[in-house]
Amino acid sequence: MAIRLKTKLPGPQSIRLMAERQKQVARGPFHSAPIFIERAKCALIEDVDGNQLIDFASGIGVNNVGHASAEVVAAIQNQAGKFLHAGFNVTPYEIYIRLCEKLNEAFPGNPSFERKSFLANSGAEAVENAIKIARAFTKRQSVICFDHAFHGRTYMAMTLTSKYKPYKYGFAPFNPEVYRAQFPYCYRWQNTSDPEKVSEECFSSFEDLLSSQLSPTQIAAVIIEPVLGEGGFIPAPPQFLAKLREFCTTHGIVLIADEIQSGFGRTGTLFASEQLKFTPDLLITAKGLGGGMPISAVTGRADIMDAPIEGGIGGTFGGNPVCCAAALAVFEKFQKEETLAHVKKLALQLSARLAQWKERYPLIGDVRGLGLMQGLEFVKSRSTKQAYPEAAKALTKYAYEHGVIIMTAGTYSNVVRFLMPLVTELDLLEEGLNVLESGLKSLK
Ligand SMILES: Cc1ncc(COP(=O)(O)O)c(C=O)c1O
């Protein structure tokens, strides 16, 4: 047994620190599990009370190669011994180029166009830069995003984000020239869940938006998560993505894939776009890229990436050398076949178990996702599909109290998402799922 509970959770030290946190730290940041972490390795977290928990959250899909991966730690230590920061805008360094090279090579679909990359610090910052690059290239202003999207918390990224509370509440006004289209959310589509039909109807509503509210000639970019993350782990049907691709090509619009959450092996391939047969013009990555270090990237068509003038994009810390070293170690991990082969094994085990749960527990309305990016959507009744956020919240609480860290998601906060490290051992996955199944049994 990997779960080791020495105290009731949260334990006394965590409770003490939480009281201090309330006093010293702004209210805004939310905690899925109010347990203070002391150390972590692979898929296990030890808290300040000496309890050991299984991590099914990976710090929101970041620790894909596991907590404190030996190779990532060694790469960080090696680089830290040379220099910590130089500022790529001041004196460039080779490791930045090497990482861009890897990102360019790994671009989904391996299209014939030349690729270039730009490095930043966080997902939101990469989103901002992708929009700046698309606007500079097209010399147009409008941007189309989707229902249920989450792109980050800076002003443009937040404007592109769909869910109002908590992400946008109290923060208006938002950026101009952003339009929102329907996302092909098959489970909640009006009259059908068939991906083919949903794609057709959804795309036709996309075209309606363009004819009624703006012209394609005004649109700089369309930005989409091939698998919605915070929106509830909803893969876009490949048919829909294909239509979008064709539309953007026809109208000279930059098509941006936000794979910040779905990237770096999370879905069973390096990027979800590969299995969805989707080739964007620009790809945004972050989270898993740095193996726990803050780094993000925009990668894509060289002619688009070169649109901003010299000095037009940059930043003090973007592409920090220690973070680049960590990211290169992450890439090395994915070059080993066993990494993605293990994800496939875990994903099979997870999918089989979730499918069983759907049979057994009527509160689960939908089970969906790709690879190790899977979610359970809770409903009060399968016929009305009325969202049941209290169930997702109660399961999350039950889970951490019994040694498993999970998170919720979804516009209606009624999805429980699985984001375990991709290196989780199979029996650890089973142990964590057993806890969750006991939790499911306790739900009313
Ligand atoms: C799809 C997606 N885009 C953008 C972001 C924002 O990334 P960051 O929190 O690093 O700014 C996130 C974070 O959850 C995300 O899931």
PDB file of N, CA and C in Angstrom, residues 349-405:
ATOM      1  N   GLN A 349      -6.070   0.749 -18.397  1.00  0.00           N
ATOM      2  CA  GLN A 349      -6.562   0.382 -17.069  1.00  0.00           C
ATOM      3  C   GLN A 349      -7.560   1.422 -16.549  1.00  0.00           C
ATOM      4  N   LEU A 350      -7.228   2.696 -16.750  1.00  0.00           N
ATOM      5  CA  LEU A 350      -8.105   3.768 -16.283  1.00  0.00           C
ATOM      6  C   LEU A 350      -9.442   3.742 -17.035  1.00  0.00           C
ATOM      7  N   SER A 351      -9.369   3.631 -18.360  1.00  0.00           N
ATOM      8  CA  SER A 351     -10.619   3.652 -19.152  1.00  0.00           C
ATOM      9  C   SER A 351     -11.518   2.491 -18.768  1.00  0.00           C
ATOM     10  N   ALA A 352     -10.919   1.299 -18.561  1.00  0.00           N
ATOM     11  CA  ALA A 352     -11.739   0.124 -18.239  1.00  0.00           C
ATOM     12  C   ALA A 352     -12.466   0.372 -16.918  1.00  0.00           C
ATOM     13  N   ARG A 353     -11.759   0.927 -15.979  1.00  0.00           N
ATOM     14  CA  ARG A 353     -12.355   1.162 -14.658  1.00  0.00           C
ATOM     15  C   ARG A 353     -13.444   2.237 -14.737  1.00  0.00           C
ATOM     16  N   LEU A 354     -13.177   3.300 -15.487  1.00  0.00           N
ATOM     17  CA  LEU A 354     -14.169   4.379 -15.580  1.00  0.00           C
ATOM     18  C   LEU A 354     -15.426   3.891 -16.302  1.00  0.00           C
ATOM     19  N   ALA A 355     -15.228   3.034 -17.293  1.00  0.00           N
ATOM     20  CA  ALA A 355     -16.389   2.497 -18.016  1.00  0.00           C
ATOM     21  C   ALA A 355     -17.249   1.652 -17.066  1.00  0.00           C
ATOM     22  N   GLN A 356     -16.580   0.858 -16.214  1.00  0.00           N
ATOM     23  CA  GLN A 356     -17.316   0.064 -15.199  1.00  0.00           C
ATOM     24  C   GLN A 356     -18.120   0.990 -14.290  1.00  0.00           C
ATOM     25  N   TRP A 357     -17.486   2.070 -13.882  1.00  0.00           N
ATOM     26  CA  TRP A 357     -18.156   3.004 -12.963  1.00  0.00           C
ATOM     27  C   TRP A 357     -19.398   3.605 -13.609  1.00  0.00           C
ATOM     28  N   LYS A 358     -19.283   3.866 -14.903  1.00  0.00           N
ATOM     29  CA  LYS A 358     -20.449   4.456 -15.584  1.00  0.00           C
ATOM     30  C   LYS A 358     -21.629   3.471 -15.536  1.00  0.00           C
ATOM     31  N   GLU A 359     -21.314   2.184 -15.653  1.00  0.00           N
ATOM     32  CA  GLU A 359     -22.373   1.154 -15.558  1.00  0.00           C
ATOM     33  C   GLU A 359     -22.976   1.138 -14.160  1.00  0.00           C
ATOM     34  N   ARG A 360     -22.098   1.276 -13.172  1.00  0.00           N
ATOM     35  CA  ARG A 360     -22.534   1.053 -11.778  1.00  0.00           C
ATOM     36  C   ARG A 360     -23.163   2.269 -11.104  1.00  0.00           C
ATOM     37  N   TYR A 361     -22.706   3.457 -11.475  1.00  0.00           N
ATOM     38  CA  TYR A 361     -23.109   4.644 -10.693  1.00  0.00           C
ATOM     39  C   TYR A 361     -23.862   5.636 -11.576  1.00  0.00           C
ATOM     40  N   PRO A 362     -25.189   5.711 -11.387  1.00  0.00           N
ATOM     41  CA  PRO A 362     -26.008   6.553 -12.269  1.00  0.00           C
ATOM     42  C   PRO A 362     -25.690   8.048 -12.188  1.00  0.00           C
ATOM     43  N   LEU A 363     -24.979   8.466 -11.131  1.00  0.00           N
ATOM     44  CA  LEU A 363     -24.627   9.888 -11.037  1.00  0.00           C
ATOM     45  C   LEU A 363     -23.575  10.274 -12.079  1.00  0.00           C
ATOM     46  N   ILE A 364     -22.924   9.268 -12.662  1.00  0.00           N
ATOM     47  CA  ILE A 364     -21.940   9.566 -13.703  1.00  0.00           C
ATOM     48  C   ILE A 364     -22.676   9.619 -15.039  1.00  0.00           C
ATOM     49  N   GLY A 365     -22.754  10.822 -15.579  1.00  0.00           N
ATOM     50  CA  GLY A 365     -23.477  10.993 -16.844  1.00  0.00           C
ATOM     51  C   GLY A 365     -22.593  10.683 -18.036  1.00  0.00           C
ATOM     52  N   ASP A 366     -21.326  11.039 -17.930  1.00  0.00           N
ATOM     53  CA  ASP A 366     -20.433  10.854 -19.080  1.00  0.00           C
ATOM     54  C   ASP A 366     -19.019  10.556 -18.580  1.00  0.00           C
ATOM     55  N   VAL A 367     -18.372   9.678 -19.329  1.00  0.00           N
ATOM     56  CA  VAL A 367     -16.953   9.381 -19.095  1.00  0.00           C
ATOM     57  C   VAL A 367     -16.272   9.677 -20.411  1.00  0.00           C
ATOM     58  N   ARG A 368     -15.219  10.472 -20.397  1.00  0.00           N
ATOM     59  CA  ARG A 368     -14.609  10.810 -21.686  1.00  0.00           C
ATOM     60  C   ARG A 368     -13.168  11.265 -21.499  1.00  0.00           C
ATOM     61  N   GLY A 369     -12.504  11.395 -22.621  1.00  0.00           N
ATOM     62  CA  GLY A 369     -11.138  11.899 -22.594  1.00  0.00           C
ATOM     63  C   GLY A 369     -10.243  11.081 -23.497  1.00  0.00           C
ATOM     64  N   LEU A 370      -8.975  11.425 -23.466  1.00  0.00           N
ATOM     65  CA  LEU A 370      -7.978  10.710 -24.264  1.00  0.00           C
ATOM     66  C   LEU A 370      -6.819  10.360 -23.349  1.00  0.00           C
ATOM     67  N   GLY A 371      -6.330   9.135 -23.466  1.00  0.00           N
ATOM     68  CA  GLY A 371      -5.138   8.730 -22.716  1.00  0.00           C
ATOM     69  C   GLY A 371      -5.312   8.926 -21.224  1.00  0.00           C
ATOM     70  N   LEU A 372      -4.397   9.675 -20.631  1.00  0.00           N
ATOM     71  CA  LEU A 372      -4.497   9.945 -19.190  1.00  0.00           C
ATOM     72  C   LEU A 372      -5.069  11.330 -18.921  1.00  0.00           C
ATOM     73  N   MET A 373      -5.907  11.773 -19.827  1.00  0.00           N
ATOM     74  CA  MET A 373      -6.644  13.027 -19.635  1.00  0.00           C
ATOM     75  C   MET A 373      -8.124  12.656 -19.717  1.00  0.00           C
ATOM     76  N   GLN A 374      -8.622  12.084 -18.620  1.00  0.00           N
ATOM     77  CA  GLN A 374      -9.989  11.574 -18.642  1.00  0.00           C
ATOM     78  C   GLN A 374     -10.797  12.201 -17.527  1.00  0.00           C
ATOM     79  N   GLY A 375     -12.085  12.293 -17.762  1.00  0.00           N
ATOM     80  CA  GLY A 375     -12.938  12.930 -16.764  1.00  0.00           C
ATOM     81  C   GLY A 375     -14.269  12.217 -16.605  1.00  0.00           C
ATOM     82  N   LEU A 376     -14.866  12.442 -15.429  1.00  0.00           N
ATOM     83  CA  LEU A 376     -16.208  11.920 -15.133  1.00  0.00           C
ATOM     84  C   LEU A 376     -17.114  13.120 -14.973  1.00  0.00           C
ATOM     85  N   GLU A 377     -18.212  13.149 -15.704  1.00  0.00           N
ATOM     86  CA  GLU A 377     -19.149  14.276 -15.542  1.00  0.00           C
ATOM     87  C   GLU A 377     -20.333  13.820 -14.699  1.00  0.00           C
ATOM     88  N   PHE A 378     -20.564  14.503 -13.579  1.00  0.00           N
ATOM     89  CA  PHE A 378     -21.631  14.119 -12.657  1.00  0.00           C
ATOM     90  C   PHE A 378     -22.932  14.865 -12.960  1.00  0.00           C
ATOM     91  N   VAL A 379     -24.031  14.094 -12.949  1.00  0.00           N
ATOM     92  CA  VAL A 379     -25.351  14.694 -13.204  1.00  0.00           C
ATOM     93  C   VAL A 379     -26.341  14.215 -12.149  1.00  0.00           C
ATOM     94  N   LYS A 380     -27.364  15.045 -11.905  1.00  0.00           N
ATOM     95  CA  LYS A 380     -28.382  14.641 -10.927  1.00  0.00           C
ATOM     96  C   LYS A 380     -29.251  13.550 -11.517  1.00  0.00           C
ATOM     97  N   SER A 381     -29.444  13.624 -12.848  1.00  0.00           N
ATOM     98  CA  SER A 381     -30.231  12.589 -13.513  1.00  0.00           C
ATOM     99  C   SER A 381     -29.704  12.445 -14.939  1.00  0.00           C
ATOM    100  N   ARG A 382     -29.600  11.206 -15.376  1.00  0.00           N
ATOM    101  CA  ARG A 382     -29.054  10.993 -16.723  1.00  0.00           C
ATOM    102  C   ARG A 382     -29.998  11.527 -17.798  1.00  0.00           C
ATOM    103  N   SER A 383     -31.304  11.572 -17.493  1.00  0.00           N
ATOM    104  CA  SER A 383     -32.215  12.046 -18.534  1.00  0.00           C
ATOM    105  C   SER A 383     -32.184  13.573 -18.662  1.00  0.00           C
ATOM    106  N   THR A 384     -32.137  14.275 -17.531  1.00  0.00           N
ATOM    107  CA  THR A 384     -32.131  15.748 -17.647  1.00  0.00           C
ATOM    108  C   THR A 384     -30.704  16.286 -17.829  1.00  0.00           C
ATOM    109  N   LYS A 385     -29.718  15.504 -17.464  1.00  0.00           N
ATOM    110  CA  LYS A 385     -28.306  15.913 -17.502  1.00  0.00           C
ATOM    111  C   LYS A 385     -28.028  17.142 -16.632  1.00  0.00           C
ATOM    112  N   GLN A 386     -28.896  17.340 -15.647  1.00  0.00           N
ATOM    113  CA  GLN A 386     -28.649  18.489 -14.757  1.00  0.00           C
ATOM    114  C   GLN A 386     -27.328  18.289 -14.021  1.00  0.00           C
ATOM    115  N   ALA A 387     -26.495  19.306 -14.090  1.00  0.00           N
ATOM    116  CA  ALA A 387     -25.152  19.196 -13.513  1.00  0.00           C
ATOM    117  C   ALA A 387     -25.224  18.956 -12.003  1.00  0.00           C
ATOM    118  N   TYR A 388     -24.249  18.175 -11.489  1.00  0.00           N
ATOM    119  CA  TYR A 388     -24.229  17.854 -10.066  1.00  0.00           C
ATOM    120  C   TYR A 388     -22.839  18.184  -9.499  1.00  0.00           C
ATOM    121  N   PRO A 389     -22.556  19.509  -9.382  1.00  0.00           N
ATOM    122  CA  PRO A 389     -21.225  19.894  -8.902  1.00  0.00           C
ATOM    123  C   PRO A 389     -20.940  19.417  -7.485  1.00  0.00           C
ATOM    124  N   GLU A 390     -21.998  19.286  -6.669  1.00  0.00           N
ATOM    125  CA  GLU A 390     -21.789  18.863  -5.275  1.00  0.00           C
ATOM    126  C   GLU A 390     -21.178  17.467  -5.228  1.00  0.00           C
ATOM    127  N   ALA A 391     -21.541  16.626  -6.198  1.00  0.00           N
ATOM    128  CA  ALA A 391     -21.001  15.250  -6.217  1.00  0.00           C
ATOM    129  C   ALA A 391     -19.507  15.285  -6.527  1.00  0.00           C
ATOM    130  N   ALA A 392     -19.133  16.122  -7.495  1.00  0.00           N
ATOM    131  CA  ALA A 392     -17.708  16.217  -7.860  1.00  0.00           C
ATOM    132  C   ALA A 392     -16.909  16.757  -6.668  1.00  0.00           C
ATOM    133  N   LYS A 393     -17.497  17.729  -5.996  1.00  0.00           N
ATOM    134  CA  LYS A 393     -16.814  18.328  -4.842  1.00  0.00           C
ATOM    135  C   LYS A 393     -16.688  17.318  -3.693  1.00  0.00           C
ATOM    136  N   ALA A 394     -17.772  16.584  -3.462  1.00  0.00           N
ATOM    137  CA  ALA A 394     -17.758  15.608  -2.360  1.00  0.00           C
ATOM    138  C   ALA A 394     -16.749  14.495  -2.657  1.00  0.00           C
ATOM    139  N   LEU A 395     -16.660  14.078  -3.906  1.00  0.00           N
ATOM    140  CA  LEU A 395     -15.707  13.009  -4.248  1.00  0.00           C
ATOM    141  C   LEU A 395     -14.265  13.498  -4.068  1.00  0.00           C
ATOM    142  N   THR A 396     -14.028  14.737  -4.467  1.00  0.00           N
ATOM    143  CA  THR A 396     -12.685  15.314  -4.309  1.00  0.00           C
ATOM    144  C   THR A 396     -12.288  15.348  -2.834  1.00  0.00           C
ATOM    145  N   LYS A 397     -13.259  15.729  -1.994  1.00  0.00           N
ATOM    146  CA  LYS A 397     -12.991  15.817  -0.551  1.00  0.00           C
ATOM    147  C   LYS A 397     -12.765  14.416   0.024  1.00  0.00           C
ATOM    148  N   TYR A 398     -13.642  13.502  -0.359  1.00  0.00           N
ATOM    149  CA  TYR A 398     -13.485  12.125   0.127  1.00  0.00           C
ATOM    150  C   TYR A 398     -12.088  11.616  -0.264  1.00  0.00           C
ATOM    151  N   ALA A 399     -11.718  11.911  -1.513  1.00  0.00           N
ATOM    152  CA  ALA A 399     -10.447  11.391  -2.034  1.00  0.00           C
ATOM    153  C   ALA A 399      -9.266  11.909  -1.208  1.00  0.00           C
ATOM    154  N   TYR A 400      -9.201  13.216  -0.997  1.00  0.00           N
ATOM    155  CA  TYR A 400      -8.012  13.672  -0.263  1.00  0.00           C
ATOM    156  C   TYR A 400      -8.035  13.228   1.186  1.00  0.00           C
ATOM    157  N   GLU A 401      -9.222  13.131   1.756  1.00  0.00           N
ATOM    158  CA  GLU A 401      -9.279  12.655   3.147  1.00  0.00           C
ATOM    159  C   GLU A 401      -8.809  11.205   3.267  1.00  0.00           C
ATOM    160  N   HIS A 402      -8.873  10.482   2.129  1.00  0.00           N
ATOM    161  CA  HIS A 402      -8.453   9.074   2.143  1.00  0.00           C
ATOM    162  C   HIS A 402      -7.159   8.845   1.372  1.00  0.00           C
ATOM    163  N   GLY A 403      -6.448   9.938   1.049  1.00  0.00           N
ATOM    164  CA  GLY A 403      -5.094   9.774   0.518  1.00  0.00           C
ATOM    165  C   GLY A 403      -4.937   9.858  -0.984  1.00  0.00           C
ATOM    166  N   VAL A 404      -5.909  10.442  -1.688  1.00  0.00           N
ATOM    167  CA  VAL A 404      -5.743  10.600  -3.144  1.00  0.00           C
ATOM    168  C   VAL A 404      -6.085  12.041  -3.525  1.00  0.00           C
ATOM    169  N   ILE A 405      -5.206  12.670  -4.286  1.00  0.00           N
ATOM    170  CA  ILE A 405      -5.458  14.059  -4.677  1.00  0.00           C
ATOM    171  C   ILE A 405      -6.021  14.096  -6.096  1.00  0.00           C
TER     172      ILE A 405
END
